[in-house]
Short mmCIF file of C-alpha atoms and ligand atoms in Angstrom, two decimals:
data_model
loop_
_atom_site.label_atom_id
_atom_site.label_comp_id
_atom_site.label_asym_id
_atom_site.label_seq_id
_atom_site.Cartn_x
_atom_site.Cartn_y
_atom_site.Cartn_z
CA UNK A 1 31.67 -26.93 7.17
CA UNK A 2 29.11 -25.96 4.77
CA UNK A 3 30.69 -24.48 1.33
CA UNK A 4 29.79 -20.78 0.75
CA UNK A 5 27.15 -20.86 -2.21
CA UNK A 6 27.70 -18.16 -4.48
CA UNK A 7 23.96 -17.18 -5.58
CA UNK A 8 22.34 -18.62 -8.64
CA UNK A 9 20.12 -16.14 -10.14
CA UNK A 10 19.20 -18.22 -13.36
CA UNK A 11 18.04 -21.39 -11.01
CA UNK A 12 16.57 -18.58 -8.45
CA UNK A 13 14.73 -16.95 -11.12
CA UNK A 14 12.53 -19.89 -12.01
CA UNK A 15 10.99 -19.86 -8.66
CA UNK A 16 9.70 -16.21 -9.58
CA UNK A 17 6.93 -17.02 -11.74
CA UNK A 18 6.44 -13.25 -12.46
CA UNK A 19 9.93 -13.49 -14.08
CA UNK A 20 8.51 -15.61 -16.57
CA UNK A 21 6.74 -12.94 -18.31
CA UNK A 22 6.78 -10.54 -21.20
CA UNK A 23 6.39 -6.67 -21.27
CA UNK A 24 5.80 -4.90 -24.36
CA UNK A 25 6.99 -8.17 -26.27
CA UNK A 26 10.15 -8.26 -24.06
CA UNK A 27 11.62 -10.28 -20.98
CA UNK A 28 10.73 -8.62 -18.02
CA UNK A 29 13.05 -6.84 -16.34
CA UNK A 30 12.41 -5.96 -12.54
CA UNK A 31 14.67 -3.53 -11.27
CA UNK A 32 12.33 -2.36 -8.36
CA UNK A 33 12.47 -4.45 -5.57
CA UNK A 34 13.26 -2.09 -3.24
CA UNK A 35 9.66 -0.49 -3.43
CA UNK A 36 8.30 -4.45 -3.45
CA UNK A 37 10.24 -7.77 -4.13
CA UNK A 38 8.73 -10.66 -6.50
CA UNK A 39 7.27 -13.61 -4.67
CA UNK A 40 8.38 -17.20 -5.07
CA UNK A 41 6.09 -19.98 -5.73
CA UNK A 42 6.38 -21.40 -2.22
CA UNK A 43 5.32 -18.30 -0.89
CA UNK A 44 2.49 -18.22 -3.13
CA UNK A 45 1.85 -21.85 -2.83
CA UNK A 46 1.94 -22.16 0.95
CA UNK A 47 -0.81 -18.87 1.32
CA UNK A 48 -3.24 -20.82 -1.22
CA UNK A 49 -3.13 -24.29 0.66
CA UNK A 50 -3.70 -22.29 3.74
CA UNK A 51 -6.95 -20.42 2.23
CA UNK A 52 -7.76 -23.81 0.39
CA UNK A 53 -7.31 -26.26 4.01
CA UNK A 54 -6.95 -24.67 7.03
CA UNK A 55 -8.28 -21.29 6.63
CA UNK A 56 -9.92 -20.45 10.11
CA UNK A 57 -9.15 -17.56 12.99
CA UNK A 58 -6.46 -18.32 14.96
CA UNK A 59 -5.98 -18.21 18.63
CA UNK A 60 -9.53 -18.96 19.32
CA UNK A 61 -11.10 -22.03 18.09
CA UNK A 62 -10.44 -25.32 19.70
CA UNK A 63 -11.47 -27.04 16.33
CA UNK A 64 -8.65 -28.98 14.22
CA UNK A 65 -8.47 -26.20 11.30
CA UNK A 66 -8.11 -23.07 13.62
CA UNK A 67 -5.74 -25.28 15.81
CA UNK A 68 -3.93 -25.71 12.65
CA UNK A 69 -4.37 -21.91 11.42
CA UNK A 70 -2.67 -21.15 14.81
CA UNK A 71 -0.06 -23.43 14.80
CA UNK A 72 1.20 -22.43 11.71
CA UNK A 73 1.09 -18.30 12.28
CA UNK A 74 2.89 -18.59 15.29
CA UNK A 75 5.94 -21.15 13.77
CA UNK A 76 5.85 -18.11 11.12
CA UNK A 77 6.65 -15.95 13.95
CA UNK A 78 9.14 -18.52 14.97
CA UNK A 79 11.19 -18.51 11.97
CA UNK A 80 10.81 -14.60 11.58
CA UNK A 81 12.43 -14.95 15.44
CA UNK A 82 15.72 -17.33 14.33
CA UNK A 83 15.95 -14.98 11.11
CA UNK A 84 17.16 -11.83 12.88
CA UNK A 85 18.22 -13.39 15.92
CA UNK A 86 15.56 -11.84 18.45
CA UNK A 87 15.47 -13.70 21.89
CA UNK A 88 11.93 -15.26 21.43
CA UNK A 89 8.36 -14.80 19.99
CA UNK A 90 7.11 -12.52 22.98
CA UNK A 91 9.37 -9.39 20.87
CA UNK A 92 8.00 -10.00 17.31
CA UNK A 93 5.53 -8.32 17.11
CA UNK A 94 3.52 -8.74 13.64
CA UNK A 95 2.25 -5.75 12.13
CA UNK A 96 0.91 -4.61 9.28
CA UNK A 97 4.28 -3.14 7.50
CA UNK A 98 7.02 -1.07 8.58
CA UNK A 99 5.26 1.88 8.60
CA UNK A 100 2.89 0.63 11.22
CA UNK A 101 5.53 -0.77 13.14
CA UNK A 102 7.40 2.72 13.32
CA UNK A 103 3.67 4.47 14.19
CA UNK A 104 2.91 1.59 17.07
CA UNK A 105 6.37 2.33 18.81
CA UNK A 106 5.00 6.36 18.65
CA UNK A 107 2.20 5.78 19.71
CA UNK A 108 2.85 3.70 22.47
CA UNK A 109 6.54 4.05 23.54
CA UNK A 110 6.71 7.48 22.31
CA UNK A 111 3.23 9.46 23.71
CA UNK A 112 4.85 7.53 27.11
CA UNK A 113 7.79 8.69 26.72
CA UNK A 114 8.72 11.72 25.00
CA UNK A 115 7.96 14.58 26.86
CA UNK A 116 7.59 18.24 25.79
CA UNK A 117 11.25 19.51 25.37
CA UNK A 118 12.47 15.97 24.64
CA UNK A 119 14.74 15.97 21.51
CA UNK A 120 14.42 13.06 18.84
CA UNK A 121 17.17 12.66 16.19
CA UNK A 122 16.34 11.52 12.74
CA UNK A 123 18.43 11.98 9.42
CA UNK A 124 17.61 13.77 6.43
CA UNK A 125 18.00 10.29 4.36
CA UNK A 126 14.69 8.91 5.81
CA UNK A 127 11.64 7.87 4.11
CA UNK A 128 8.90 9.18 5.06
CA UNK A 129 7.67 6.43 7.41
CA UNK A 130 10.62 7.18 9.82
CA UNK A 131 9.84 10.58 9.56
CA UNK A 132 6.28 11.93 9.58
CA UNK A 133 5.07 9.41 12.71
CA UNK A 134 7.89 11.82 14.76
CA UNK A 135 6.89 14.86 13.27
CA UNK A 136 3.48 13.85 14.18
CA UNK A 137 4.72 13.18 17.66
CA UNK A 138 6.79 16.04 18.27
CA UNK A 139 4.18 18.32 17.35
CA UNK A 140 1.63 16.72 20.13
CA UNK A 141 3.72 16.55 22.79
CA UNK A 142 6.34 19.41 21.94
CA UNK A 143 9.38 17.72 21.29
CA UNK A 144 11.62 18.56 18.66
CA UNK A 145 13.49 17.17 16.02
CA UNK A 146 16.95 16.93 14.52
CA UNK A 147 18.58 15.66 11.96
CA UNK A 148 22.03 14.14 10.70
CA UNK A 149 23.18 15.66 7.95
CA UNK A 150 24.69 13.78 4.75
CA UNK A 151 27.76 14.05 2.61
CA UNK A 152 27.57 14.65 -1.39
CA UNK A 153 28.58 10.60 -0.98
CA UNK A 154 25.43 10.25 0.64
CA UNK A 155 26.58 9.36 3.62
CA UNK A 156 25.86 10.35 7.48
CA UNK A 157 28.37 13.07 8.31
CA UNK A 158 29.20 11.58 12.14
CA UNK A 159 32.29 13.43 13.13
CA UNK A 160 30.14 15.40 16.03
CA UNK A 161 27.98 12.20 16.52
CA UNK A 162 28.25 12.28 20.32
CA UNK A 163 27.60 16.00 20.70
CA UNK A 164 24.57 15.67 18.35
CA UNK A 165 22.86 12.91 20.51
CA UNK A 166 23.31 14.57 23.95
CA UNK A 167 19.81 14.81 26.21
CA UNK A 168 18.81 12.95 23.28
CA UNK A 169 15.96 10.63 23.76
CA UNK A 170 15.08 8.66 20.82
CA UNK A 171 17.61 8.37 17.72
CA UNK A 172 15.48 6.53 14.59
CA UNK A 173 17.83 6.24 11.57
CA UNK A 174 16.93 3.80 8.48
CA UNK A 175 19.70 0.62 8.29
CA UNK A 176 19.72 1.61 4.31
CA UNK A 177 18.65 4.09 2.36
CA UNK A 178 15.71 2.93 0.29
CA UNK A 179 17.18 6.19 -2.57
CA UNK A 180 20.91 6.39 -2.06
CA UNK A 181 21.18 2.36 -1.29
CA UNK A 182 23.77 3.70 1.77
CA UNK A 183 24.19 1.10 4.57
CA UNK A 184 24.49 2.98 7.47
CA UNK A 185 27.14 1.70 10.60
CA UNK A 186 24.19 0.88 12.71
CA UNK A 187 26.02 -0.85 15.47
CA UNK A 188 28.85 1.86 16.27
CA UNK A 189 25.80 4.46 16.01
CA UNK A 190 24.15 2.45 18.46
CA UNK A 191 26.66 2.37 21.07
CA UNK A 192 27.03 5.87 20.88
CA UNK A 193 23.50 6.59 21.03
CA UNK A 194 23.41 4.33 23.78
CA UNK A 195 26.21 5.64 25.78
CA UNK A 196 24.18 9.35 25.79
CA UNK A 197 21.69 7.65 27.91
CA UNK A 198 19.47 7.52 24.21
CA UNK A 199 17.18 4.82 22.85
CA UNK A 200 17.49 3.50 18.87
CA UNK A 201 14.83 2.59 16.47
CA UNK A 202 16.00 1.12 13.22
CA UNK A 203 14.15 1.27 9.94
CA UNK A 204 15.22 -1.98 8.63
CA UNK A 205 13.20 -2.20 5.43
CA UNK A 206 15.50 -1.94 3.09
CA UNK A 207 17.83 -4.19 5.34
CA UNK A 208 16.47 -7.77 6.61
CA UNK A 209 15.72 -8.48 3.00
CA UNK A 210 19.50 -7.77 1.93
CA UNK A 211 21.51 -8.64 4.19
CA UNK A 212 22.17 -11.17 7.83
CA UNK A 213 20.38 -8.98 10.73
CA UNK A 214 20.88 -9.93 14.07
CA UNK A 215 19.20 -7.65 16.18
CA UNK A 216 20.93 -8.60 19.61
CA UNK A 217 24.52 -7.87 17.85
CA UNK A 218 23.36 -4.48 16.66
CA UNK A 219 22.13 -3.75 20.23
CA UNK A 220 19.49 -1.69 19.28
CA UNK A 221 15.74 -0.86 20.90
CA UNK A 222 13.12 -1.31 18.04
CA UNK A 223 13.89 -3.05 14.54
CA UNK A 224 11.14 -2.66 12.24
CA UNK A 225 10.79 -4.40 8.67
CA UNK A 226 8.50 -5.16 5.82
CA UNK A 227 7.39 -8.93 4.40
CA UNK A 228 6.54 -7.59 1.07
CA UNK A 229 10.28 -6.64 0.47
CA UNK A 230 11.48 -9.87 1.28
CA UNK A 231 9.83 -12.18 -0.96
CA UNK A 232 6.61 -12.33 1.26
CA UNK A 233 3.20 -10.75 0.39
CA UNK A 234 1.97 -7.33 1.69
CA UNK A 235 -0.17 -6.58 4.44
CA UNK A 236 2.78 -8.08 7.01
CA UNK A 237 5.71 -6.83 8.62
CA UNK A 238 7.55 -7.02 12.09
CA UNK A 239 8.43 -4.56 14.75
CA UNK A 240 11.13 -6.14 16.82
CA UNK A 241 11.90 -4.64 20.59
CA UNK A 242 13.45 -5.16 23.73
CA UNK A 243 11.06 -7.40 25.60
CA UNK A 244 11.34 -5.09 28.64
CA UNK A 245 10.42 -2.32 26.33
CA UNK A 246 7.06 -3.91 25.38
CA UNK A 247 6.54 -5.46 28.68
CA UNK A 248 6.30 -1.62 30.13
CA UNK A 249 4.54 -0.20 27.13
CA UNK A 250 0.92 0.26 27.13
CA UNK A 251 -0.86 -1.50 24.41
CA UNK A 252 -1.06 0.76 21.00
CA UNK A 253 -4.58 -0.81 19.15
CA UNK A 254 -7.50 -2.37 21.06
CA UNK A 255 -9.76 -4.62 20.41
CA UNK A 256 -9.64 -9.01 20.48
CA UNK A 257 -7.22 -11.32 20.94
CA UNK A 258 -4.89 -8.21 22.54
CA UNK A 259 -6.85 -8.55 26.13
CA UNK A 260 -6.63 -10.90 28.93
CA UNK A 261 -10.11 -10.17 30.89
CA UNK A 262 -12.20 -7.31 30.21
CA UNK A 263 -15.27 -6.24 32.31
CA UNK A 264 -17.14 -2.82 31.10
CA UNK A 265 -15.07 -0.54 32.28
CA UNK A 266 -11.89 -1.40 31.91
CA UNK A 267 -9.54 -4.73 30.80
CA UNK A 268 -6.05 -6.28 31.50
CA UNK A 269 -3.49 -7.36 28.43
CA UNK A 270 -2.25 -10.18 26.98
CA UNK A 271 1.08 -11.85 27.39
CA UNK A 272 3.31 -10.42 24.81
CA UNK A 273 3.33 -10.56 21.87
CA UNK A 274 -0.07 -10.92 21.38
CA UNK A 275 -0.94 -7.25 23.31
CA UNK A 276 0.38 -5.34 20.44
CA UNK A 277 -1.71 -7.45 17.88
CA UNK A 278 -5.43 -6.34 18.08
CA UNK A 279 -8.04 -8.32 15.73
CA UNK A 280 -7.92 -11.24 13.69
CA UNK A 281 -4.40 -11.31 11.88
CA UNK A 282 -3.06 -11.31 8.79
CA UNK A 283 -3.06 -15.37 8.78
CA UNK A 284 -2.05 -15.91 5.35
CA UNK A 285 0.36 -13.07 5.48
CA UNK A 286 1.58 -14.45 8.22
CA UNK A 287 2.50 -18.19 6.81
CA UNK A 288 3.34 -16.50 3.83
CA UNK A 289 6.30 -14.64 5.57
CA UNK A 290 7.55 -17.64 7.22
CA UNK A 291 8.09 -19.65 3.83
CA UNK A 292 9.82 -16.54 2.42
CA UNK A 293 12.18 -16.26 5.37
CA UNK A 294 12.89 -20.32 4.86
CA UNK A 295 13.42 -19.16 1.37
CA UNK A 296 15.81 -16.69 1.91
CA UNK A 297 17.46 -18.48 4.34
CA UNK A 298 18.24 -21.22 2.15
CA UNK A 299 19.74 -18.81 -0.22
CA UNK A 300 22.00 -17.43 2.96
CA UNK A 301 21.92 -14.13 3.54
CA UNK A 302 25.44 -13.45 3.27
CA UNK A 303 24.79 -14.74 -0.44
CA UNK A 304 22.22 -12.66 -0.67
CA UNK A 305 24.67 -9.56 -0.17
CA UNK A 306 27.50 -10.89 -1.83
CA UNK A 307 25.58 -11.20 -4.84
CA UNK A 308 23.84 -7.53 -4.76
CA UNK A 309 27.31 -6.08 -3.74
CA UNK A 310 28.89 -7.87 -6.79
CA UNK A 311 25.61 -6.43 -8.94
CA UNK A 312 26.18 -2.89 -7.70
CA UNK A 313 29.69 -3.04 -8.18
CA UNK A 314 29.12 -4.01 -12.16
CA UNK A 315 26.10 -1.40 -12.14
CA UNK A 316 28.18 1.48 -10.57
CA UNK A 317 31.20 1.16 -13.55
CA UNK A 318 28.22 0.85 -16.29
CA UNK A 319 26.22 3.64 -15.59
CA UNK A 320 29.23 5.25 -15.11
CA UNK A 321 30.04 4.96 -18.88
CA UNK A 322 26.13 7.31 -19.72
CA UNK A 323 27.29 10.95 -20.82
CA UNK A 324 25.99 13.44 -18.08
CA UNK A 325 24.55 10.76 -15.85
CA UNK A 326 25.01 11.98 -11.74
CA UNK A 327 24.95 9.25 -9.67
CA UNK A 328 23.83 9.30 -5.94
CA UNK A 329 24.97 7.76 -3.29
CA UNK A 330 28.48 6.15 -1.74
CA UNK A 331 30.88 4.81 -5.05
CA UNK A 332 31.95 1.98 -2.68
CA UNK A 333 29.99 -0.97 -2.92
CA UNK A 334 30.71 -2.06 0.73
CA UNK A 335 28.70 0.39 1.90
CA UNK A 336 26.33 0.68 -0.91
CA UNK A 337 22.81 -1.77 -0.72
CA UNK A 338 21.01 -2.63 -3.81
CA UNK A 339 19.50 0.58 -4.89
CA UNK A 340 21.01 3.00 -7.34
CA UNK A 341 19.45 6.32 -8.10
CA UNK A 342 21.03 8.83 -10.83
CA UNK A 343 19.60 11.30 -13.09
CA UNK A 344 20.24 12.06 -16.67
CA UNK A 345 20.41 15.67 -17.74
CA UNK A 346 17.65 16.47 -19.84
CA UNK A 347 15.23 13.46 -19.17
CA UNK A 348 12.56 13.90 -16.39
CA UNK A 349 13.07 10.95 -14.31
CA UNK A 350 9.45 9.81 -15.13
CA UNK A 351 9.82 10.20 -19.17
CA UNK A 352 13.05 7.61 -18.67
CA UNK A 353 11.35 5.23 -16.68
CA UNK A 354 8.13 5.17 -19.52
CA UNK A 355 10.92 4.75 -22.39
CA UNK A 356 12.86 2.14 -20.57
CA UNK A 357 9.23 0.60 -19.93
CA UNK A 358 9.18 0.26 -23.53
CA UNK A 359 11.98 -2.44 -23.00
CA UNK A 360 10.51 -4.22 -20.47
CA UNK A 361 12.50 -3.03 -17.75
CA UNK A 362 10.84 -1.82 -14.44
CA UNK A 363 12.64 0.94 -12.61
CA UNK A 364 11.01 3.57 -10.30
CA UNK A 365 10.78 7.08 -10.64
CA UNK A 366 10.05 10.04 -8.25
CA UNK A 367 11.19 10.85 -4.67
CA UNK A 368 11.19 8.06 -3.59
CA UNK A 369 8.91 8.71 -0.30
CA UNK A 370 12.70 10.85 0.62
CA UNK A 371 11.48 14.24 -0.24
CA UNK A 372 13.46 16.12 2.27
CA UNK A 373 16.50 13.96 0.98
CA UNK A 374 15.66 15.27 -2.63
CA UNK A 375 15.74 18.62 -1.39
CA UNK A 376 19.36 17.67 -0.03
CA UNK A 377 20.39 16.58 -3.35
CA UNK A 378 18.65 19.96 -5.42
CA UNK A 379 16.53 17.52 -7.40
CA UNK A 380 12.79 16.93 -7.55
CA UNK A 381 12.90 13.37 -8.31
CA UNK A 382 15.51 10.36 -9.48
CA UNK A 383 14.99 7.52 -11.34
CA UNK A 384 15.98 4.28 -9.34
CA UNK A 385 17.10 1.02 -9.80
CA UNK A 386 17.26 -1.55 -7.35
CA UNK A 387 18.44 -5.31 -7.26
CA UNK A 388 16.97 -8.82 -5.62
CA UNK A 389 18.49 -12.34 -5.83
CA UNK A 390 17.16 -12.45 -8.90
CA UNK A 391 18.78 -10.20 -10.90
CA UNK A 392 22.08 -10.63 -13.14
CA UNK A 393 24.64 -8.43 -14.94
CA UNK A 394 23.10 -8.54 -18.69
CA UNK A 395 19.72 -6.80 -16.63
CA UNK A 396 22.39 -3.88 -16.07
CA UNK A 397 23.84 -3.86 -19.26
CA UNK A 398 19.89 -4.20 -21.01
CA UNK A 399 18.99 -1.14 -18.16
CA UNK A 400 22.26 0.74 -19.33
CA UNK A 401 21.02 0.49 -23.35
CA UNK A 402 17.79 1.29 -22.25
CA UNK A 403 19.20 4.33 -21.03
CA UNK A 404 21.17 4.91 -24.19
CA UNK A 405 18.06 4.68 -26.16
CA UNK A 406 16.59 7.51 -24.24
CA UNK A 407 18.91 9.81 -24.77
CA UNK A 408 18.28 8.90 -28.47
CA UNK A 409 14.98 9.86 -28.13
CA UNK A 410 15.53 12.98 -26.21
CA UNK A 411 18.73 13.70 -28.09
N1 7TS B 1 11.39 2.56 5.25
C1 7TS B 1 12.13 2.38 4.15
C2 7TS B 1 13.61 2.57 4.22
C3 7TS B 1 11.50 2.01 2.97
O1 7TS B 1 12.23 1.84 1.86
C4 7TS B 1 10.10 1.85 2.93
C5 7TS B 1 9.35 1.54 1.67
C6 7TS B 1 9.40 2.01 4.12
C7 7TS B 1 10.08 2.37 5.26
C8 7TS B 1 7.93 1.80 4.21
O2 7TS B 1 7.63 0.47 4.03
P1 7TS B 1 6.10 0.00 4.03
O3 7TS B 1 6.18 -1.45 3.73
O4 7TS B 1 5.56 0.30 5.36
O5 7TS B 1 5.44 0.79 2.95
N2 7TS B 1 10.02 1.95 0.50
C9 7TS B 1 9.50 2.07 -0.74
C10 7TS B 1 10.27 2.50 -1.82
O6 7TS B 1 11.45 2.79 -1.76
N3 7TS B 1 9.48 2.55 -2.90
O7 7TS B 1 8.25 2.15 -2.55
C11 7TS B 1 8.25 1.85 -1.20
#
């Protein structure tokens, strides 16, 4: 039996070379992963030697270098298929991020689908991507939409679950909240989404990065997730469905590499996955994302949660200790991902994160793309701060007299 590593964040941080620098004469401190995580040197490594060797388009040369190029985007897609579990290659789908994952399923699943009258159920804790595509939707086809409400713990209130999701067609509900950091009991909200006859999209972004996702054990419909949040590089992410689902779905960009024959007035599709992927791919992106999911799952991804749980944990009871400070989001670290957000009465959000700046220490201020959700809470904006493998305790405790500082300031 392999022993249970506990997470090493001082040998994981020297394969960050970001980490290794200096803001405003201090360490940096990068408490914002959750908007993009740093990238280890393999990943940076392995997406030079590709520009640097083998750069050519894939899929269509029968030269060494583009046979190469090919080979190693689609054992990307390979390890991206092991990672959350899916059943093969022919249901991950690359994409650009999750955002365009989320618009190709409404595009194509839901403008065949959803019909005017159809009812789609969202919660108010969604970013934006999981939210505009359906309003977008809805208001072309005449659905509506409806939402889950949350608790002042930030999480789902689910007591009238299976009367909310009757005649429902589509539920699409984030795994975690990128603001409040709640994890969200995808798999029991699943099977009762399932058992009113409803299909499930899950915004996984803040999720695959953070913690083991198997997407057959949830049981859900669509998965969708970013590479840029996982130690990969932007400009790649995943959208992970049912094969069946794709197999009936009509195609959602066209162009190359997506067809099978075309004459001029009309064509037939490719085998899956390659239908849904119009146009020379993200190559580099591509091979970039597979060496960060060999990364991570080196690491283990049940470390990888451990450790953020045990980070949270410390950062809840610090913070804690700030005069005035409101805190949102679940107090249990169980159920509460990486990402922290609190306010500080008397300090705009955006004037702590530029004093804390001072310090070298990176947290995010604003909405958060959750503007709906900062309606729910009565504030305009929070100031957040989210944890990788990376991080360790004395970032909370510089974050917490960063804080203190402030209030100095402000005092
Ligand atoms: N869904 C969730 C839950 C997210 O946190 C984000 C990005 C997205 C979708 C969109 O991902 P993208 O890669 O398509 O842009 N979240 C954040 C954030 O919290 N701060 O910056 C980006």
């Amino acid at each position: 039996m392999i022993e249970a590593r506990a997470i090493n964040a001082t040998a994981v941080r020297a394969d960050f070379p970001i980490l290794g620098r200096s803001i405003n004469g201090k360490p940096l401190v990068y408490l914002d992963s959750a908007a993009t995580s740093q990238k280890p040197a393999v990943v940076i490594d392995i997406m030079d030697d590709y520009y640097r060797r083998y750069n050519a388009n894939p899929h269509r040369g029968v030269y060494t270098i583009s046979e190469e190029a090919t080979a190693a985007y689609e054992s990307a897609r390979q390890q991206v298929v092991a990672f959350i579990n899916a059943a093969s290659g022919k249901e991950v789908i690359f994409t650009r991020n999750t955002t365009e994952a989320i618009n190709l399923v409404r595009y194509s699943w839901g403008r065949a689908n959803i019909r005017n009258g159809d009812r789609i159920l969202l919660t108010e804790m969604e970013h934006h991507s999981n939210l505009v595509p359906w309003q977008l939707l809805a208001q072309e086809v005449g659905a509506s939409l409806e939402f889950l409400r949350i608790d002042d713990q930030g999480m789902l209130q689910l007591d009238e679950l299976d009367a909310r999701l009757e005649g429902v067609r589509l539920l699409a509900i984030t795994h975690q909240s990128n603001t409040l950091g709640t994890i969200n009991p995808i798999k029991a909200i699943t099977a009762a989404a399932h058992r009113a006859g409803a299909l499930v999209l899950i915004d996984g972004a803040q999720a695959v990065p953070h913690m083991a996702v198997d997407v057959r054990d949830l049981d859900v419909d669509f998965y969708a997730f970013s590479g840029h949040k996982m130690c990969g590089p932007t400009g790649i992410g995943v959208l992970w469905a049912r094969r069946a689902l794709l197999e009936a779905m009509p195609p959602f960009l066209g162009g190359g590499d997506m067809i099978k024959r075309v004459k001029l007035h009309e064509a037939s599709w490719n085998d899956l996955p390659w239908k849904f992927e119009a146009g020379t791919p993200s190559v580099a992106e591509g091979i970039g994302l597979g060496a960060a999911v060999d990364y991570l799952k080196n690491l283990g991804m049940d470390q990888v949660r451990t450790h953020e749980r045990t980070l949270v944990d410390y950062a809840l009871e610090k913070l804690q200790e700030i005069p005035g400070i409101v805190l949102y989001g679940p107090r249990d670290p169980e159920i509460h991902g990486g990402s922290i957000s609190f306010t500080i009465p008397d300090i705009h959000p955006h004037d702590l994160a530029t004093l804390v700046d001072r310090e070298g220490i990176a947290v995010r201020a604003g909405h958060h793309c959750t503007q709906p959700l900062m309606d729910r809470l009565g504030v305009p904006a929070t100031t957040r701060a989210s944890f990788y493998i990376y991080n360790q305790p004395d970032e909370v405790d510089q974050l917490v007299s960063g804080i203190q500082k402030a209030q100095k300031v402000f005092a």
